[in-house]
Coordinates of C-alpha atoms in Angstrom, one line a residue:
Chain I
X1 CA 122.0 84.7 108.8
X2 CA 123.5 85.4 105.5
X3 CA 127.1 84.6 104.4
X4 CA 129.3 84.8 101.4
X5 CA 129.4 81.6 99.2
X6 CA 133.1 81.7 98.2
X7 CA 132.9 78.9 95.7
X8 CA 130.5 80.9 93.6
X9 CA 132.6 83.9 93.3
X10 CA 135.4 85.3 91.2
X11 CA 138.3 87.1 92.9
X12 CA 137.6 90.7 93.7
X13 CA 139.8 93.2 95.6
X14 CA 139.2 93.2 99.3
X15 CA 137.9 96.5 100.6
X16 CA 138.2 97.2 104.3
X17 CA 135.4 99.2 105.8
X18 CA 134.7 100.0 109.5
X19 CA 131.3 99.0 110.8
X20 CA 130.6 100.4 114.3
X21 CA 134.3 100.6 115.0
X22 CA 135.1 97.1 113.8
X23 CA 137.1 96.5 110.6
X24 CA 135.1 94.4 108.1
X25 CA 136.5 93.0 104.9
X26 CA 134.1 93.5 102.1
X27 CA 134.6 92.9 98.4
X28 CA 134.9 95.6 95.6
X29 CA 131.5 96.0 94.1
X30 CA 129.5 95.2 97.3
X31 CA 126.9 97.6 98.5
X32 CA 127.2 98.6 102.1
X33 CA 124.0 96.6 102.9
X34 CA 125.3 93.4 101.2
X35 CA 128.7 93.8 103.0
X36 CA 126.9 94.0 106.3
X37 CA 124.7 91.0 105.7
X38 CA 127.8 89.1 104.5
X39 CA 129.3 89.5 108.0
X40 CA 126.3 87.8 109.5
X41 CA 124.7 91.0 110.7
X42 CA 120.9 90.9 110.0
X43 CA 119.7 93.8 112.2
X44 CA 121.3 97.0 111.1
X45 CA 119.1 99.7 112.7
X46 CA 116.3 100.3 115.2
X47 CA 113.3 102.4 114.1
X48 CA 112.7 106.0 115.1
X49 CA 109.0 105.2 115.9
X50 CA 109.2 102.2 118.3
X51 CA 112.9 101.2 118.5
X52 CA 112.3 97.8 117.0
X53 CA 115.1 96.2 115.0
X54 CA 115.2 96.2 111.2
X55 CA 117.5 94.9 108.5
X56 CA 117.8 95.3 104.8
X57 CA 114.6 94.2 103.1
X58 CA 114.3 95.2 99.4
X59 CA 117.9 95.7 98.4
X60 CA 116.8 98.0 95.6
X61 CA 116.3 101.4 97.2
X62 CA 112.6 101.5 97.9
X63 CA 112.0 100.3 101.5
X64 CA 114.5 102.4 103.5
X65 CA 115.0 99.7 106.1
X66 CA 118.8 99.6 105.5
X67 CA 119.4 103.2 106.6
X68 CA 122.9 103.6 108.1
X69 CA 125.3 106.5 108.8
X70 CA 128.1 106.5 106.2
X71 CA 131.2 108.6 106.8
X72 CA 129.2 110.7 109.3
X73 CA 126.2 111.2 107.0
X74 CA 123.0 109.9 108.6
X75 CA 120.2 107.9 107.0
X76 CA 121.9 106.8 103.9
X77 CA 120.5 103.8 101.9
X78 CA 123.0 101.1 102.5
X79 CA 121.7 99.1 99.5
X80 CA 122.4 101.9 97.1
X81 CA 126.0 102.9 98.2
X82 CA 129.0 100.9 97.2
X83 CA 131.8 100.2 99.7
X84 CA 135.0 102.2 99.5
X85 CA 138.3 101.7 101.3
X86 CA 138.2 103.1 104.8
X87 CA 134.5 103.9 104.7
X88 CA 133.0 104.3 108.1
X89 CA 129.6 102.8 108.6
X90 CA 127.6 103.2 111.8
X91 CA 124.3 101.5 112.6
X92 CA 121.5 103.9 113.6
X93 CA 119.4 103.5 116.7
X94 CA 116.2 105.4 116.8
X95 CA 115.9 108.7 115.1
X96 CA 119.0 110.0 113.4
X97 CA 120.8 112.8 115.2
X98 CA 120.2 116.1 113.4
X99 CA 123.5 117.7 113.2
X100 CA 123.6 121.3 112.0
X101 CA 126.9 122.4 110.6
X102 CA 127.5 126.1 110.2
X103 CA 128.6 126.9 106.7
X104 CA 129.5 129.9 104.7
X105 CA 126.5 130.2 102.4
X106 CA 127.6 133.4 100.7
Chain X
X1 CA 121.0 124.0 84.0
X2 CA 121.7 121.2 81.7
X3 CA 119.4 120.6 78.7
X4 CA 118.9 117.3 76.9
X5 CA 116.5 116.2 74.2
X6 CA 115.4 113.1 76.1
X7 CA 115.9 112.1 79.7
X8 CA 115.2 108.5 80.6
X9 CA 114.7 107.4 84.2
X10 CA 115.7 103.8 85.0
X11 CA 118.3 101.6 83.2
X12 CA 116.4 98.4 83.2
X13 CA 115.4 96.7 79.9
X14 CA 112.8 99.4 79.0
X15 CA 115.2 102.3 79.8
X16 CA 118.1 100.7 78.0
X17 CA 116.1 99.9 74.9
X18 CA 114.5 103.3 74.9
X19 CA 117.8 105.1 75.2
X20 CA 119.4 103.0 72.4
X21 CA 116.5 103.7 70.1
X22 CA 116.5 107.4 70.8
X23 CA 120.2 107.5 69.8
X24 CA 119.4 105.9 66.5
X25 CA 117.6 109.2 65.7
X26 CA 120.5 111.3 66.9
X27 CA 118.6 112.5 69.9
X28 CA 120.7 113.8 72.7
X29 CA 119.8 111.2 75.3
X30 CA 120.7 110.8 79.0
X31 CA 119.8 107.8 81.1
X32 CA 119.6 108.2 84.9
X33 CA 119.7 105.3 87.3
X34 CA 120.0 104.8 91.0
X35 CA 122.3 101.9 90.7
X36 CA 126.0 102.1 89.8
X37 CA 125.5 99.9 86.7
X38 CA 122.9 99.3 84.0
X39 CA 120.5 96.3 83.9
X40 CA 117.8 97.4 86.3
X41 CA 116.7 94.8 88.9
X42 CA 116.0 91.9 86.4
X43 CA 119.5 92.1 84.9
X44 CA 121.0 93.6 88.1
X45 CA 124.8 93.4 88.1
X46 CA 124.9 91.9 84.6
X47 CA 128.0 93.8 83.6
X48 CA 129.9 93.0 86.8
X49 CA 128.3 90.0 88.4
X50 CA 131.0 88.3 90.4
X51 CA 129.5 84.8 89.9
X52 CA 131.8 82.4 88.2
X53 CA 129.2 80.0 87.0
X54 CA 126.8 82.0 84.9
X55 CA 124.5 79.0 84.6
X56 CA 123.5 79.4 88.2
X57 CA 121.3 82.3 87.3
X58 CA 119.9 80.7 84.2
X59 CA 120.0 81.7 80.5
X60 CA 117.2 84.2 80.8
X61 CA 119.3 86.5 83.0
X62 CA 122.1 86.7 80.5
X63 CA 119.6 87.8 77.8
X64 CA 120.2 91.3 79.2
X65 CA 123.8 91.4 78.0
X66 CA 123.1 92.5 74.4
X67 CA 120.9 95.3 75.7
X68 CA 123.7 96.6 77.8
X69 CA 126.2 96.3 74.9
X70 CA 123.9 98.1 72.6
X71 CA 123.3 100.9 75.1
X72 CA 127.1 101.3 75.7
X73 CA 127.7 101.6 71.9
X74 CA 124.7 104.0 71.4
X75 CA 126.3 107.1 72.6
X76 CA 123.6 107.7 75.3
X77 CA 125.0 109.3 78.4
X78 CA 124.4 107.0 81.4
X79 CA 124.5 108.7 84.8
X80 CA 124.7 106.2 87.6
X81 CA 124.0 106.8 91.3
X82 CA 121.3 109.2 90.2
X83 CA 118.0 109.7 92.0
X84 CA 115.3 111.5 90.1
X85 CA 113.0 113.0 92.7
X86 CA 110.7 115.2 90.7
X87 CA 109.4 115.7 87.2
X88 CA 107.6 118.9 86.3
X89 CA 106.1 119.8 83.0
X90 CA 106.9 123.3 81.7
X91 CA 106.9 125.2 78.4
X92 CA 110.2 123.6 77.3
X93 CA 109.2 120.0 78.2
X94 CA 109.9 118.4 81.5
X95 CA 112.3 119.5 84.3
X96 CA 113.7 116.8 86.4
X97 CA 114.9 117.2 90.0
X98 CA 118.0 115.1 90.2
X99 CA 120.3 114.1 93.1
X100 CA 123.6 112.5 92.1
X101 CA 126.6 111.2 94.0
X102 CA 127.8 109.3 97.0
X103 CA 127.1 110.2 100.7
X104 CA 128.5 113.6 101.6
X105 CA 129.1 114.4 97.9
X106 CA 125.5 114.1 96.7
X107 CA 124.2 117.3 95.1
X108 CA 120.9 118.1 93.6
X109 CA 120.3 119.9 90.3
X110 CA 117.7 120.5 87.7
X111 CA 117.8 118.9 84.3
X112 CA 115.6 120.2 81.5
X113 CA 114.5 117.7 78.9
X114 CA 112.3 118.1 75.9
X115 CA 110.8 114.7 76.6
X116 CA 111.1 112.2 79.4
X117 CA 110.6 108.4 79.4
X118 CA 110.0 107.0 82.9
X119 CA 111.2 103.4 83.0
X120 CA 111.1 103.0 86.8
X121 CA 110.1 99.4 86.7
X122 CA 108.5 97.3 89.4
X123 CA 109.0 96.5 93.0
X124 CA 107.9 93.5 95.1
X125 CA 104.3 93.7 96.2
X126 CA 103.8 94.4 99.9
X127 CA 103.4 91.1 101.8
X128 CA 102.0 92.2 105.1
X129 CA 102.0 89.1 107.3
X130 CA 102.9 89.1 111.0
X131 CA 106.6 89.5 111.4
X132 CA 107.4 90.8 107.9
X133 CA 109.5 93.6 109.3
X134 CA 111.8 91.4 111.3
X135 CA 115.5 91.3 110.5
X136 CA 116.2 88.1 108.5
X137 CA 113.0 88.5 106.5
X138 CA 113.7 89.8 103.0
X139 CA 112.0 89.8 99.6
X140 CA 112.8 87.0 97.1
X141 CA 113.8 89.7 94.7
X142 CA 116.1 91.1 97.3
X143 CA 117.6 87.7 97.9
X144 CA 118.2 87.4 94.2
X145 CA 120.0 90.8 94.2
X146 CA 122.3 89.6 97.0
X147 CA 123.1 86.4 95.0
X148 CA 123.6 88.2 91.7
X149 CA 125.7 91.0 92.9
X150 CA 127.6 89.7 95.9
X151 CA 127.3 86.0 96.2
X152 CA 125.6 86.6 99.6
X153 CA 123.3 83.7 100.4
X154 CA 121.3 82.4 103.3
X155 CA 123.0 80.1 105.8
X156 CA 121.3 77.8 108.3
X157 CA 117.6 77.3 108.1
X158 CA 115.8 79.1 105.3
X159 CA 112.2 79.2 104.2
X160 CA 110.8 80.6 100.9
X161 CA 107.2 81.7 101.1
X162 CA 104.6 83.1 98.8
X163 CA 103.8 82.8 95.2
X164 CA 104.8 84.0 91.7
X165 CA 107.4 83.2 89.1
X166 CA 110.2 85.0 90.9
X167 CA 109.8 82.8 94.0
X168 CA 110.2 79.7 91.8
X169 CA 113.1 81.2 90.0
X170 CA 114.9 82.0 93.3
X171 CA 114.3 78.5 94.5
X172 CA 115.7 77.1 91.3
X173 CA 118.7 79.4 91.4
X174 CA 119.5 78.5 95.0
X175 CA 119.3 74.8 94.2
X176 CA 121.7 75.3 91.3
X177 CA 124.0 77.2 93.5
X178 CA 124.0 74.4 96.1
X179 CA 122.1 76.4 98.7
X180 CA 119.6 74.3 100.7
X181 CA 116.3 75.6 102.1
X182 CA 114.0 73.9 104.6
X183 CA 110.8 74.5 102.6
X184 CA 109.1 76.5 100.0
X185 CA 105.6 77.5 101.3
X186 CA 103.4 78.0 98.3
X187 CA 100.5 80.4 99.1
X188 CA 98.9 80.0 95.7
X189 CA 95.2 79.2 96.6
X190 CA 93.4 76.1 95.6
X191 CA 91.4 76.6 92.5
X192 CA 93.7 79.2 91.0
X193 CA 95.1 76.8 88.4
X194 CA 91.6 75.9 87.2
X195 CA 90.8 79.6 86.9
X196 CA 94.0 80.3 85.0
X197 CA 93.5 77.3 82.6
X198 CA 91.3 79.2 80.1
X199 CA 94.4 81.3 79.4
X200 CA 96.6 78.1 79.1
X201 CA 96.5 77.8 75.3
X202 CA 98.0 81.3 75.0
X203 CA 100.5 80.6 77.8
X204 CA 101.6 77.4 76.0
X205 CA 102.9 79.7 73.2
X206 CA 104.6 82.0 75.6
X207 CA 108.4 82.4 75.6
X208 CA 108.1 81.8 79.4
X209 CA 106.2 78.5 79.1
X210 CA 108.9 75.9 78.5
X211 CA 111.4 77.4 80.9
X212 CA 108.7 78.0 83.6
X213 CA 107.4 74.4 83.4
X214 CA 110.9 72.9 83.6
X215 CA 111.9 75.2 86.4
X216 CA 108.8 74.4 88.6
X217 CA 109.2 70.7 87.9
X218 CA 112.8 70.8 88.9
X219 CA 112.1 72.7 92.2
X220 CA 109.2 70.3 93.1
X221 CA 111.5 67.3 92.5
X222 CA 114.4 68.6 94.6
X223 CA 112.9 70.8 97.3
X224 CA 110.3 70.5 100.0
X225 CA 107.4 72.4 98.4
X226 CA 104.4 72.7 100.6
X227 CA 101.3 73.7 98.7
X228 CA 98.0 75.5 99.6
X229 CA 99.4 77.4 102.5
X230 CA 96.5 79.5 103.9
X231 CA 98.1 81.5 106.7
X232 CA 101.7 82.7 107.3
X233 CA 103.3 84.4 110.2
X234 CA 107.0 84.9 111.2
X235 CA 107.8 84.8 114.9
X236 CA 110.8 86.3 116.5
X237 CA 111.9 89.0 118.9
X238 CA 114.9 90.7 117.4
X239 CA 115.1 88.5 114.3
X240 CA 113.1 85.9 112.4
X241 CA 113.1 82.6 114.5
X242 CA 110.2 80.6 113.2
X243 CA 107.6 80.5 110.4
X244 CA 104.1 79.4 111.4
X245 CA 101.8 78.3 108.6
X246 CA 98.5 76.6 108.1
X247 CA 97.7 73.9 105.6
X248 CA 94.3 72.2 105.5
X249 CA 93.4 73.9 108.8
X250 CA 96.4 72.6 110.7
X251 CA 99.1 74.9 111.9
X252 CA 102.8 73.9 111.6
X253 CA 106.0 75.6 112.7
X254 CA 109.4 75.6 111.1
X255 CA 112.4 77.1 112.9
X256 CA 114.2 79.5 110.6
X257 CA 117.2 81.9 110.4
X258 CA 115.8 83.7 107.5
X259 CA 112.7 83.9 105.3
X260 CA 112.3 85.1 101.7
X261 CA 108.8 86.5 101.0
X262 CA 107.3 87.1 97.6
X263 CA 103.8 87.6 96.1
X264 CA 104.5 89.2 92.8
X265 CA 105.6 92.6 91.6
X266 CA 103.8 95.8 91.1
X267 CA 104.7 99.0 89.2
X268 CA 106.6 101.6 91.2
X269 CA 104.2 104.5 90.4
X270 CA 105.5 107.2 92.7
X271 CA 107.4 109.4 90.2
X272 CA 104.8 109.0 87.4
X273 CA 101.9 109.8 89.7
X274 CA 103.6 112.8 91.4
X275 CA 104.4 114.1 87.9
X276 CA 100.7 114.2 87.1
X277 CA 100.1 110.8 85.3
X278 CA 96.6 109.4 86.0
X279 CA 96.6 106.0 87.8
X280 CA 94.1 103.3 86.9
X281 CA 93.3 100.2 89.0
X282 CA 94.1 96.9 87.3
X283 CA 91.6 94.3 88.5
X284 CA 93.7 91.5 86.9
X285 CA 96.9 92.6 88.5
X286 CA 95.4 94.0 91.7
X287 CA 97.5 97.2 91.6
X288 CA 97.5 100.7 90.2
X289 CA 99.4 101.6 87.0
X290 CA 99.7 104.9 85.1
X291 CA 97.3 105.2 82.2
X292 CA 99.3 105.1 79.0
X293 CA 98.5 105.1 75.3
X294 CA 99.9 102.6 72.8
X295 CA 103.2 104.5 72.8
X296 CA 103.5 104.9 76.6
X297 CA 102.3 108.5 76.4
X298 CA 100.6 109.9 79.5
X299 CA 98.2 112.7 80.5
X300 CA 101.3 114.9 80.8
X301 CA 102.6 116.2 77.5
X302 CA 106.2 115.1 76.8
X303 CA 106.1 112.4 79.6
X304 CA 106.1 108.7 78.7
X305 CA 106.1 105.6 80.8
X306 CA 107.6 102.4 79.5
X307 CA 108.2 98.9 80.9
X308 CA 106.8 97.4 84.1
X309 CA 106.3 100.9 85.5
X310 CA 103.3 101.1 83.2
X311 CA 101.8 97.7 84.2
X312 CA 103.5 94.4 84.8
X313 CA 104.4 92.6 81.6
X314 CA 108.0 91.4 82.2
X315 CA 111.4 92.1 80.9
X316 CA 110.8 90.7 77.4
X317 CA 107.9 93.1 76.9
X318 CA 109.8 96.0 78.5
X319 CA 112.2 96.1 75.5
X320 CA 109.6 96.8 72.8
X321 CA 107.7 99.0 75.2
X322 CA 110.9 101.1 75.6
X323 CA 111.5 101.2 71.9
X324 CA 107.9 102.3 71.2
X325 CA 108.1 105.2 73.6
X326 CA 111.4 106.2 71.9
X327 CA 109.6 106.2 68.5
X328 CA 106.9 108.4 69.9
X329 CA 109.5 110.8 71.3
X330 CA 111.5 110.9 68.0
X331 CA 108.2 111.7 66.2
X332 CA 107.2 114.4 68.8
X333 CA 110.6 116.0 68.5
X334 CA 110.5 116.1 64.7
X335 CA 113.1 113.5 63.9
X336 CA 110.8 111.1 62.1
X337 CA 107.3 111.6 60.7
X338 CA 104.4 109.5 61.8
X339 CA 104.6 107.2 58.7
X340 CA 108.2 106.2 59.7
X341 CA 107.2 105.9 63.3
X342 CA 104.3 103.6 62.5
X343 CA 106.2 101.5 60.1
X344 CA 109.1 101.1 62.5
X345 CA 106.7 100.3 65.3
X346 CA 105.3 97.3 63.5
X347 CA 108.2 95.1 64.5
X348 CA 108.2 96.3 68.1
X349 CA 104.4 95.6 68.4
X350 CA 105.0 92.1 67.0
X351 CA 107.7 91.5 69.6
X352 CA 105.4 92.9 72.3
X353 CA 102.5 90.7 71.3
X354 CA 104.8 87.6 71.6
X355 CA 106.2 88.7 75.0
X356 CA 102.6 89.3 76.3
X357 CA 101.4 85.9 75.4
X358 CA 100.3 84.0 78.6
X359 CA 100.5 87.1 80.8
X360 CA 96.8 86.6 81.6
X361 CA 97.6 83.1 82.7
X362 CA 100.3 84.2 85.0
X363 CA 98.1 87.1 86.4
X364 CA 95.2 84.7 87.1
X365 CA 97.4 81.9 88.6
X366 CA 99.5 84.1 90.8
X367 CA 97.0 86.7 91.9
X368 CA 97.7 86.8 95.7
X369 CA 95.1 85.3 98.0
X370 CA 92.9 87.9 99.7
X371 CA 94.2 86.7 103.1
X372 CA 97.7 88.0 102.1
X373 CA 96.5 91.3 100.8
X374 CA 94.3 92.0 103.8
X375 CA 96.2 91.9 107.1
X376 CA 94.6 92.1 110.5
X377 CA 95.3 93.0 114.1
X378 CA 98.7 94.1 115.0
X379 CA 100.3 93.2 111.7
X380 CA 102.1 96.3 110.4
X381 CA 100.7 97.9 107.2
X382 CA 103.0 100.9 107.1
X383 CA 106.5 99.8 107.8
X384 CA 107.9 103.3 108.1
X385 CA 105.4 104.9 110.4
X386 CA 104.6 101.5 112.0
X387 CA 100.8 101.7 111.6
X388 CA 99.1 98.4 112.1
X389 CA 96.1 96.8 110.3
X390 CA 93.6 97.3 113.1
X391 CA 94.2 101.1 113.1
X392 CA 93.5 101.3 109.4
X393 CA 90.5 99.0 109.7
X394 CA 89.0 101.0 112.6
X395 CA 89.4 104.3 110.8
X396 CA 87.9 102.8 107.6
X397 CA 84.9 101.6 109.7
X398 CA 84.5 105.1 111.0
X399 CA 84.2 106.4 107.5
X400 CA 87.7 107.5 106.6
X401 CA 87.2 108.8 103.0
X402 CA 90.3 107.2 101.5
X403 CA 94.1 106.7 101.5
X404 CA 94.8 110.4 101.6
X405 CA 92.6 111.0 104.6
X406 CA 94.1 108.0 106.2
X407 CA 97.5 109.6 105.7
X408 CA 96.3 112.8 107.4
X409 CA 94.9 110.8 110.3
X410 CA 97.7 108.4 111.2
X411 CA 100.7 109.3 108.9
X412 CA 100.6 106.0 107.0
X413 CA 102.6 106.4 103.8
X414 CA 104.4 109.5 105.1
X415 CA 107.7 107.8 106.0
X416 CA 110.7 107.7 103.7
X417 CA 109.3 104.9 101.4
X418 CA 106.5 107.3 100.5
X419 CA 103.8 104.7 100.6
X420 CA 105.4 102.2 98.3
X421 CA 105.0 99.4 100.9
X422 CA 101.6 100.3 102.3
X423 CA 99.6 102.1 99.6
X424 CA 98.0 99.0 98.1
X425 CA 97.3 97.5 101.6
X426 CA 95.6 100.7 102.8
X427 CA 93.6 100.7 99.6
X428 CA 92.6 97.0 100.0
X429 CA 91.5 97.4 103.6
X430 CA 89.4 100.5 103.0
X431 CA 87.8 98.8 100.0
X432 CA 86.9 95.8 102.0
X433 CA 85.6 97.6 105.1
X434 CA 83.5 100.1 103.1
X435 CA 82.5 97.5 100.4
X436 CA 83.9 99.8 97.7
X437 CA 85.7 99.1 94.5
X438 CA 89.5 99.5 94.9
X439 CA 89.4 101.8 91.8
X440 CA 86.9 104.1 93.6
X441 CA 89.0 104.1 96.9
X442 CA 92.0 105.2 94.9
X443 CA 95.6 105.6 95.9
X444 CA 97.8 108.1 97.8
X445 CA 98.3 111.5 96.2
X446 CA 102.1 111.4 95.8
X447 CA 104.2 114.5 95.9
X448 CA 107.8 115.5 95.3
X449 CA 110.3 114.7 96.4
X450 CA 109.5 111.1 95.7
X451 CA 112.7 110.0 97.4
X452 CA 114.2 111.9 100.4
X453 CA 116.6 114.7 99.4
X454 CA 118.1 117.0 102.0
X455 CA 118.1 120.7 102.0
X456 CA 121.9 120.5 102.1
X457 CA 122.0 118.5 98.9
X458 CA 119.7 121.0 97.3
X459 CA 121.8 123.9 98.5
X460 CA 125.0 122.2 97.1
X461 CA 123.6 122.2 93.6
X462 CA 124.7 124.6 90.9
X463 CA 123.7 128.2 91.6
X464 CA 121.8 129.0 88.4
X465 CA 119.7 132.1 88.1
X466 CA 116.6 129.9 88.2
X467 CA 117.8 128.1 91.4
X468 CA 118.6 131.4 93.1
X469 CA 115.3 132.8 92.1
X470 CA 113.6 129.8 93.5
X471 CA 114.9 130.1 97.0
X472 CA 115.8 133.8 97.4
X473 CA 113.5 136.0 99.5
X474 CA 111.2 137.9 97.1
X475 CA 111.4 141.7 97.3
X476 CA 108.7 143.1 99.5
X477 CA 105.9 144.8 97.6
X478 CA 103.1 147.0 98.7
X479 CA 100.7 144.0 98.9
X480 CA 103.1 141.8 100.8
X481 CA 101.1 140.8 103.9
X482 CA 104.4 140.5 105.9

């Protein structure tokens, strides 16, 4: 598993996010995927096709294996989104739920 | 719709240098990048790396800092968190489909540019070995990004496996940061060095030579480097648990908590190809790259490709390549005549020639072994749609015409990564099974959007007359079959 190496790092503000209902302390500047890996989590989703576990792989926005639900928005690339205080991150299992919200389009 | 003179996609060394040069000619320049800061992947996090000991990453990393400073002073507009998902030529130049913002606030819009420079860079080459999709298996470049941007490093038992300069660099950086790893499994085949040696005199004059030699020696001295690894597999149920590998015909197993894989980088061609650029097979680099002229110009008028996105040459070469594209744009848009363009280009071409020294050596030495380009059995080729090698091989044997027909048959390349992690493998397997040249087999026909964008994001964009016209139901006419 991965972990933060504190003696390498300058101080940064702590940012609390909520991962699957549990508060996790990340650091300002972290991406969601890095923050999740830093907590020791390596599997962050299961695939829609076979349900097998996956974790962040490329960390640069091309592999789509770090897809998570962020503040209710499904299939976001965790490696491209920075953590923000109070951000709610949920792991995805299988296909994302397709939620249709009625909106005033006029 | 916003209109700019030049839109540049990608804020790595090529994009930063191109934007800075465009501004020298007073061109209204906007630079789009998916990350929140400039630097690209090679200089990722350079403006805000939290690492307190800069020497951990090595001096080469910090060479990116002057590029960022020049960009910041240039007056170019830098739009972070921006995904360009289309690029379409029109009478006024190129229109870019753009999605900007954080989840829930991401909106899509269209930007019209008179000229566009794509500096979309490289990505790690697919490394389809058994278990490469398991959690705990990441790319070496990916591991570097975690180190550079967040100080997140492997704990417990770690194995680095593969070949190429970046794998050695990661090993060296880990050692400097005090991070131990059980082994580095070098998959560079026997005989490669001998083949590469004819390019050695050139490489000896390369800016990468002294550093590279020192770095490899240092890693060999301090780490458990196992050479001539001929097979590689990662075992595990829900995460990587062991690496199996073969040396001299004997199989060995190392228990692991994580594995960093790497076998070089290849151009990220999706946006360029979807925009209409012609791709060519590079036998030396075993990948496809857009065909460009000496300025980065492509088959699409007004569209240029600079940096590793136009063929792997590294960060030092990306800078003059970006500047040369900018010169061509300034000339095309009437800011400088061709005499000025050519005279200014002389210095950039000199710099490029120096940066390119020894590239042939690196290409020959680190060309992946066929074993690692040609998976078999149940090893996944397409990570997104979970299509295995045997499926591709069987269809190729039945006469599947090429990657596009393969896509139609089994959906490989149709997941969110849009073929980035399977296209080269599908090409290689078809080429072998049908005894064809990879150039003849070709690549996927890529289409917009090259990155997923939701209808909601598109609908949330500005309601310009063009946008409304694009989606509104057309008035019925006499000939309307409806």
